[in-house]
mmCIF file of C-alpha atoms in Angstrom:
data_model
loop_
_atom_site.group_PDB
_atom_site.id
_atom_site.type_symbol
_atom_site.label_atom_id
_atom_site.label_comp_id
_atom_site.label_asym_id
_atom_site.label_seq_id
_atom_site.Cartn_x
_atom_site.Cartn_y
_atom_site.Cartn_z
ATOM 1 C CA LEU A 1 90.631 90.397 -1.833
ATOM 2 C CA GLN A 2 93.957 91.994 -1.019
ATOM 3 C CA PRO A 3 96.256 93.212 -3.798
ATOM 4 C CA LYS A 4 97.845 90.249 -5.705
ATOM 5 C CA GLU A 5 95.530 87.816 -3.855
ATOM 6 C CA SER A 6 93.346 85.320 -5.811
ATOM 7 C CA LYS A 7 90.385 83.184 -5.099
ATOM 8 C CA THR A 8 89.375 79.916 -6.734
ATOM 9 C CA VAL A 9 85.723 78.993 -7.163
ATOM 10 C CA HIS A 10 84.589 75.427 -7.966
ATOM 11 C CA LEU A 11 81.330 74.588 -9.690
ATOM 12 C CA VAL A 12 79.631 71.191 -9.852
ATOM 13 C CA LEU A 13 77.206 70.652 -12.707
ATOM 14 C CA ARG A 14 74.495 68.050 -13.045
ATOM 15 C CA SER A 15 72.255 67.565 -16.059
ATOM 16 C CA ASP A 16 69.436 65.114 -16.845
ATOM 17 C CA ARG A 17 69.901 65.411 -20.621
ATOM 18 C CA ILE A 18 72.577 65.655 -23.302
ATOM 19 C CA CYS A 19 73.261 69.332 -23.964
ATOM 20 C CA THR A 20 75.853 72.137 -23.807
ATOM 21 C CA ILE A 21 76.002 74.230 -20.674
ATOM 22 C CA THR A 22 77.488 77.750 -20.862
ATOM 23 C CA ASN A 23 78.724 79.359 -17.649
ATOM 24 C CA THR A 24 79.913 82.942 -17.321
ATOM 25 C CA ALA A 25 81.775 84.282 -14.286
ATOM 26 C CA THR A 26 82.175 88.071 -13.750
ATOM 27 C CA VAL A 27 84.349 89.813 -11.253
ATOM 28 C CA SER A 28 84.084 93.469 -10.329
ATOM 29 C CA ALA A 29 85.879 95.775 -7.940
ATOM 30 C CA LYS A 30 85.797 99.359 -7.020
ATOM 31 C CA TYR A 31 87.587 101.610 -9.524
ATOM 32 C CA CYS A 32 87.948 98.706 -12.075
ATOM 33 C CA GLU A 33 86.091 97.573 -15.144
ATOM 34 C CA PRO A 34 84.237 94.220 -14.643
ATOM 35 C CA LYS A 35 85.954 91.252 -16.277
ATOM 36 C CA SER A 36 84.147 88.135 -17.511
ATOM 37 C CA ALA A 37 85.180 84.656 -18.490
ATOM 38 C CA MET A 38 83.021 82.013 -20.212
ATOM 39 C CA VAL A 39 83.321 78.220 -20.400
ATOM 40 C CA LYS A 40 81.147 75.743 -22.281
ATOM 41 C CA THR A 41 80.665 72.213 -20.919
ATOM 42 C CA ASP A 42 79.380 69.464 -23.165
ATOM 43 C CA VAL A 43 77.174 66.893 -21.401
ATOM 44 C CA LEU A 44 77.806 63.759 -23.449
ATOM 45 C CA GLY A 45 75.551 61.177 -21.741
ATOM 46 C CA ILE A 46 76.260 57.555 -20.964
ATOM 47 C CA PRO A 47 74.929 54.348 -22.446
ATOM 48 C CA GLY A 48 73.117 51.842 -20.277
ATOM 49 C CA ILE A 49 71.566 49.025 -22.238
ATOM 50 C CA LEU A 50 69.664 46.300 -20.377
ATOM 51 C CA SER A 51 68.549 42.979 -21.878
ATOM 52 C CA GLU A 52 65.806 40.761 -20.539
ATOM 53 C CA VAL A 53 64.554 37.258 -21.501
ATOM 54 C CA ARG A 54 61.634 35.259 -20.079
ATOM 55 C CA ASP A 55 59.512 32.308 -21.094
ATOM 56 C CA LEU A 56 55.741 32.739 -21.151
ATOM 57 C CA LEU A 57 54.934 29.200 -19.891
ATOM 58 C CA ASP A 58 57.026 26.823 -17.864
ATOM 59 C CA PRO A 59 57.177 23.731 -17.712
ATOM 60 C CA ILE A 60 56.676 22.643 -21.325
ATOM 61 C CA PRO A 61 55.871 19.054 -22.450
ATOM 62 C CA VAL A 62 58.130 17.454 -25.081
ATOM 63 C CA ASN A 63 56.777 18.300 -28.508
ATOM 64 C CA GLY A 64 55.166 21.464 -27.152
ATOM 65 C CA ASN A 65 56.159 25.029 -27.955
ATOM 66 C CA VAL A 66 57.583 27.663 -25.651
ATOM 67 C CA THR A 67 57.542 31.345 -26.414
ATOM 68 C CA TYR A 68 60.351 33.521 -25.180
ATOM 69 C CA LEU A 69 60.111 37.304 -24.933
ATOM 70 C CA VAL A 70 63.498 39.001 -25.544
ATOM 71 C CA SER A 71 63.769 42.683 -24.797
ATOM 72 C CA ILE A 72 66.435 45.380 -25.056
ATOM 73 C CA ILE A 73 65.967 48.572 -23.037
ATOM 74 C CA ASN A 74 68.085 51.720 -23.270
ATOM 75 C CA GLN A 75 67.812 52.991 -19.646
ATOM 76 C CA CYS A 76 70.324 55.866 -19.817
ATOM 77 C CA SER A 77 70.915 59.133 -21.573
ATOM 78 C CA LYS A 78 72.879 58.220 -24.722
ATOM 79 C CA THR A 79 71.627 56.634 -27.930
ATOM 80 C CA ALA A 80 73.000 53.109 -28.256
ATOM 81 C CA THR A 81 74.273 52.192 -31.771
ATOM 82 C CA ASN A 82 74.541 48.924 -33.742
ATOM 83 C CA VAL A 83 72.706 46.890 -31.160
ATOM 84 C CA LYS A 84 72.633 43.194 -31.928
ATOM 85 C CA MET A 85 71.033 40.149 -30.241
ATOM 86 C CA VAL A 86 71.814 36.491 -30.807
ATOM 87 C CA CYS A 87 70.102 33.521 -29.044
ATOM 88 C CA GLU A 88 71.523 30.033 -28.596
ATOM 89 C CA LEU A 89 69.435 26.880 -28.270
ATOM 90 C CA GLU A 90 70.340 23.688 -26.526
ATOM 91 C CA ASP A 91 70.252 20.414 -28.467
ATOM 92 C CA SER A 92 66.834 19.642 -27.002
ATOM 93 C CA GLN A 93 65.159 22.666 -28.634
ATOM 94 C CA GLN A 94 64.277 23.598 -32.215
ATOM 95 C CA PHE A 95 63.634 27.109 -33.566
ATOM 96 C CA ILE A 96 60.058 27.473 -34.997
ATOM 97 C CA GLU A 97 59.568 31.190 -35.634
ATOM 98 C CA GLY A 98 60.347 34.715 -34.437
ATOM 99 C CA SER A 99 58.926 38.187 -34.806
ATOM 100 C CA GLY A 100 59.638 41.710 -33.636
ATOM 101 C CA PRO A 101 60.958 45.077 -34.639
ATOM 102 C CA THR A 102 63.707 43.516 -36.865
ATOM 103 C CA GLU A 103 64.044 40.284 -38.761
ATOM 104 C CA VAL A 104 64.521 37.064 -36.807
ATOM 105 C CA LYS A 105 66.455 34.253 -38.477
ATOM 106 C CA GLY A 106 67.195 30.780 -37.128
ATOM 107 C CA GLU A 107 70.059 28.673 -38.408
ATOM 108 C CA GLY A 108 70.873 25.458 -36.548
ATOM 109 C CA LYS A 109 71.062 26.270 -32.792
ATOM 110 C CA GLN A 110 71.572 29.999 -33.364
ATOM 111 C CA ILE A 111 68.870 32.697 -33.728
ATOM 112 C CA ALA A 112 69.947 36.149 -34.917
ATOM 113 C CA PHE A 113 67.912 39.352 -34.805
ATOM 114 C CA GLY A 114 68.503 42.115 -37.363
ATOM 115 C CA ALA A 115 70.796 44.867 -36.041
ATOM 116 C CA VAL A 116 69.232 48.020 -34.544
ATOM 117 C CA ALA A 117 71.109 51.021 -35.928
ATOM 118 C CA GLU A 118 70.120 53.362 -33.072
ATOM 119 C CA LEU A 119 68.230 52.761 -29.810
ATOM 120 C CA GLU A 120 67.288 56.034 -28.234
ATOM 121 C CA PRO A 121 67.146 56.633 -24.465
ATOM 122 C CA GLY A 122 63.992 55.219 -22.866
ATOM 123 C CA LYS A 123 63.169 53.028 -25.843
ATOM 124 C CA VAL A 124 62.282 49.340 -25.416
ATOM 125 C CA LEU A 125 62.377 46.699 -28.240
ATOM 126 C CA THR A 126 60.791 43.251 -27.740
ATOM 127 C CA TRP A 127 60.898 40.137 -29.898
ATOM 128 C CA LYS A 128 58.967 36.883 -29.649
ATOM 129 C CA VAL A 129 60.853 33.641 -30.284
ATOM 130 C CA VAL A 130 58.945 30.366 -30.538
ATOM 131 C CA VAL A 131 60.835 27.151 -29.837
ATOM 132 C CA LYS A 132 59.783 23.468 -29.859
ATOM 133 C CA ALA A 133 60.767 21.186 -26.978
ATOM 134 C CA THR A 134 62.274 18.104 -28.616
ATOM 135 C CA LYS A 135 63.668 16.299 -25.441
ATOM 136 C CA ALA A 136 63.015 16.406 -21.699
ATOM 137 C CA GLY A 137 65.487 18.338 -19.569
ATOM 138 C CA ASP A 138 66.485 21.410 -17.561
ATOM 139 C CA ILE A 139 67.051 23.840 -20.436
ATOM 140 C CA ARG A 140 68.934 27.224 -20.608
ATOM 141 C CA PHE A 141 67.839 29.579 -23.418
ATOM 142 C CA LYS A 142 70.792 31.918 -23.892
ATOM 143 C CA THR A 143 70.733 35.491 -25.232
ATOM 144 C CA SER A 144 73.824 37.554 -26.027
ATOM 145 C CA MET A 145 73.594 41.309 -26.783
ATOM 146 C CA THR A 146 76.275 43.633 -28.156
ATOM 147 C CA SER A 147 76.520 47.248 -29.237
ATOM 148 C CA ASN A 148 79.179 49.798 -30.181
ATOM 149 C CA GLU A 149 79.061 51.209 -26.612
ATOM 150 C CA LEU A 150 79.576 47.839 -24.835
ATOM 151 C CA GLY A 151 83.061 46.488 -24.296
ATOM 152 C CA ARG A 152 81.825 42.891 -24.349
ATOM 153 C CA PRO A 153 78.610 40.905 -24.826
ATOM 154 C CA VAL A 154 75.848 40.872 -22.236
ATOM 155 C CA ASP A 155 74.647 37.256 -21.742
ATOM 156 C CA LYS A 156 71.436 36.270 -20.127
ATOM 157 C CA PHE A 157 69.818 32.863 -19.527
ATOM 158 C CA GLU A 158 66.213 31.720 -19.033
ATOM 159 C CA ALA A 159 65.661 28.315 -17.467
ATOM 160 C CA THR A 160 62.820 26.197 -18.926
ATOM 161 C CA ASN A 161 61.765 22.767 -17.678
ATOM 162 C CA GLN A 162 60.934 20.446 -20.628
ATOM 163 C CA TYR A 163 59.219 17.266 -19.449
ATOM 164 C CA ALA A 164 58.022 13.970 -20.961
ATOM 165 C CA PRO A 165 54.310 13.746 -20.191
ATOM 166 C CA ASN A 166 53.060 10.548 -18.586
ATOM 167 C CA ILE A 167 50.834 8.730 -20.989
ATOM 168 C CA VAL A 168 47.763 7.155 -19.353
ATOM 169 C CA THR A 169 45.716 4.614 -21.373
ATOM 170 C CA ALA A 170 42.161 3.844 -20.640
ATOM 171 C CA SER A 171 40.812 0.311 -20.843
ATOM 172 C CA SER A 172 37.445 -0.372 -22.409
ATOM 173 C CA GLU A 173 36.904 -3.362 -20.040
ATOM 174 C CA PRO A 174 34.958 -2.688 -16.895
ATOM 175 C CA ALA A 175 36.846 -2.998 -13.606
ATOM 176 C CA ARG A 176 36.262 -6.350 -11.835
ATOM 177 C CA LYS A 177 35.675 -6.823 -8.206
#
C-alpha cells in the first residue's frame, strides 16, 4: 500500500449450526507494530417447520374408520416455539380418538393437539387421529399449524373418498332354469 492508501477486504461466512464466530484481522508493515481488529458474528439460525398429513387407507366405507397421520417436522436450524396443530372435520366425519406426543382433544368438528413448547431442529412429531365416516363423499381433512416463528397458519388437506357400500343379499332359493 502507498502512504494514506487503504484496502477493503470482504469476508463471506457460512455456518451449518447456530454459534458465534470470531474473526481477527491483523495488518503488519515494515517498521510498524502489527495492528489487529476483532469482530464477532452471531449465527442465529432460521425456522423451517413442515407439516404433513396422510390417511392410512382410502377409500373408506360409510361407518368405517379412517386413521390420519399428522406430522410436524423442524427441517431447519432454529428451535421452533409454541407449535400448535388444529384439525377440522367435514360434516360427514366424526372424531373417534387421537394419540401422540401431546394430548388430542376433539370438540364438535375441531380437533386440537396440545401445544409443543419447543421443537428442536431435526425433530419429528407424529399424531394419529381416528375418524368415523358418517356419509359418503369426497372429503378434505384439514390441518392448520401455527408457531411463534410463523407469520400465519400453514394449512394442509388430505383427500379421502368415503363411499356407501353396495349391499348384496343372497337368496336361499335355488336358481331356476
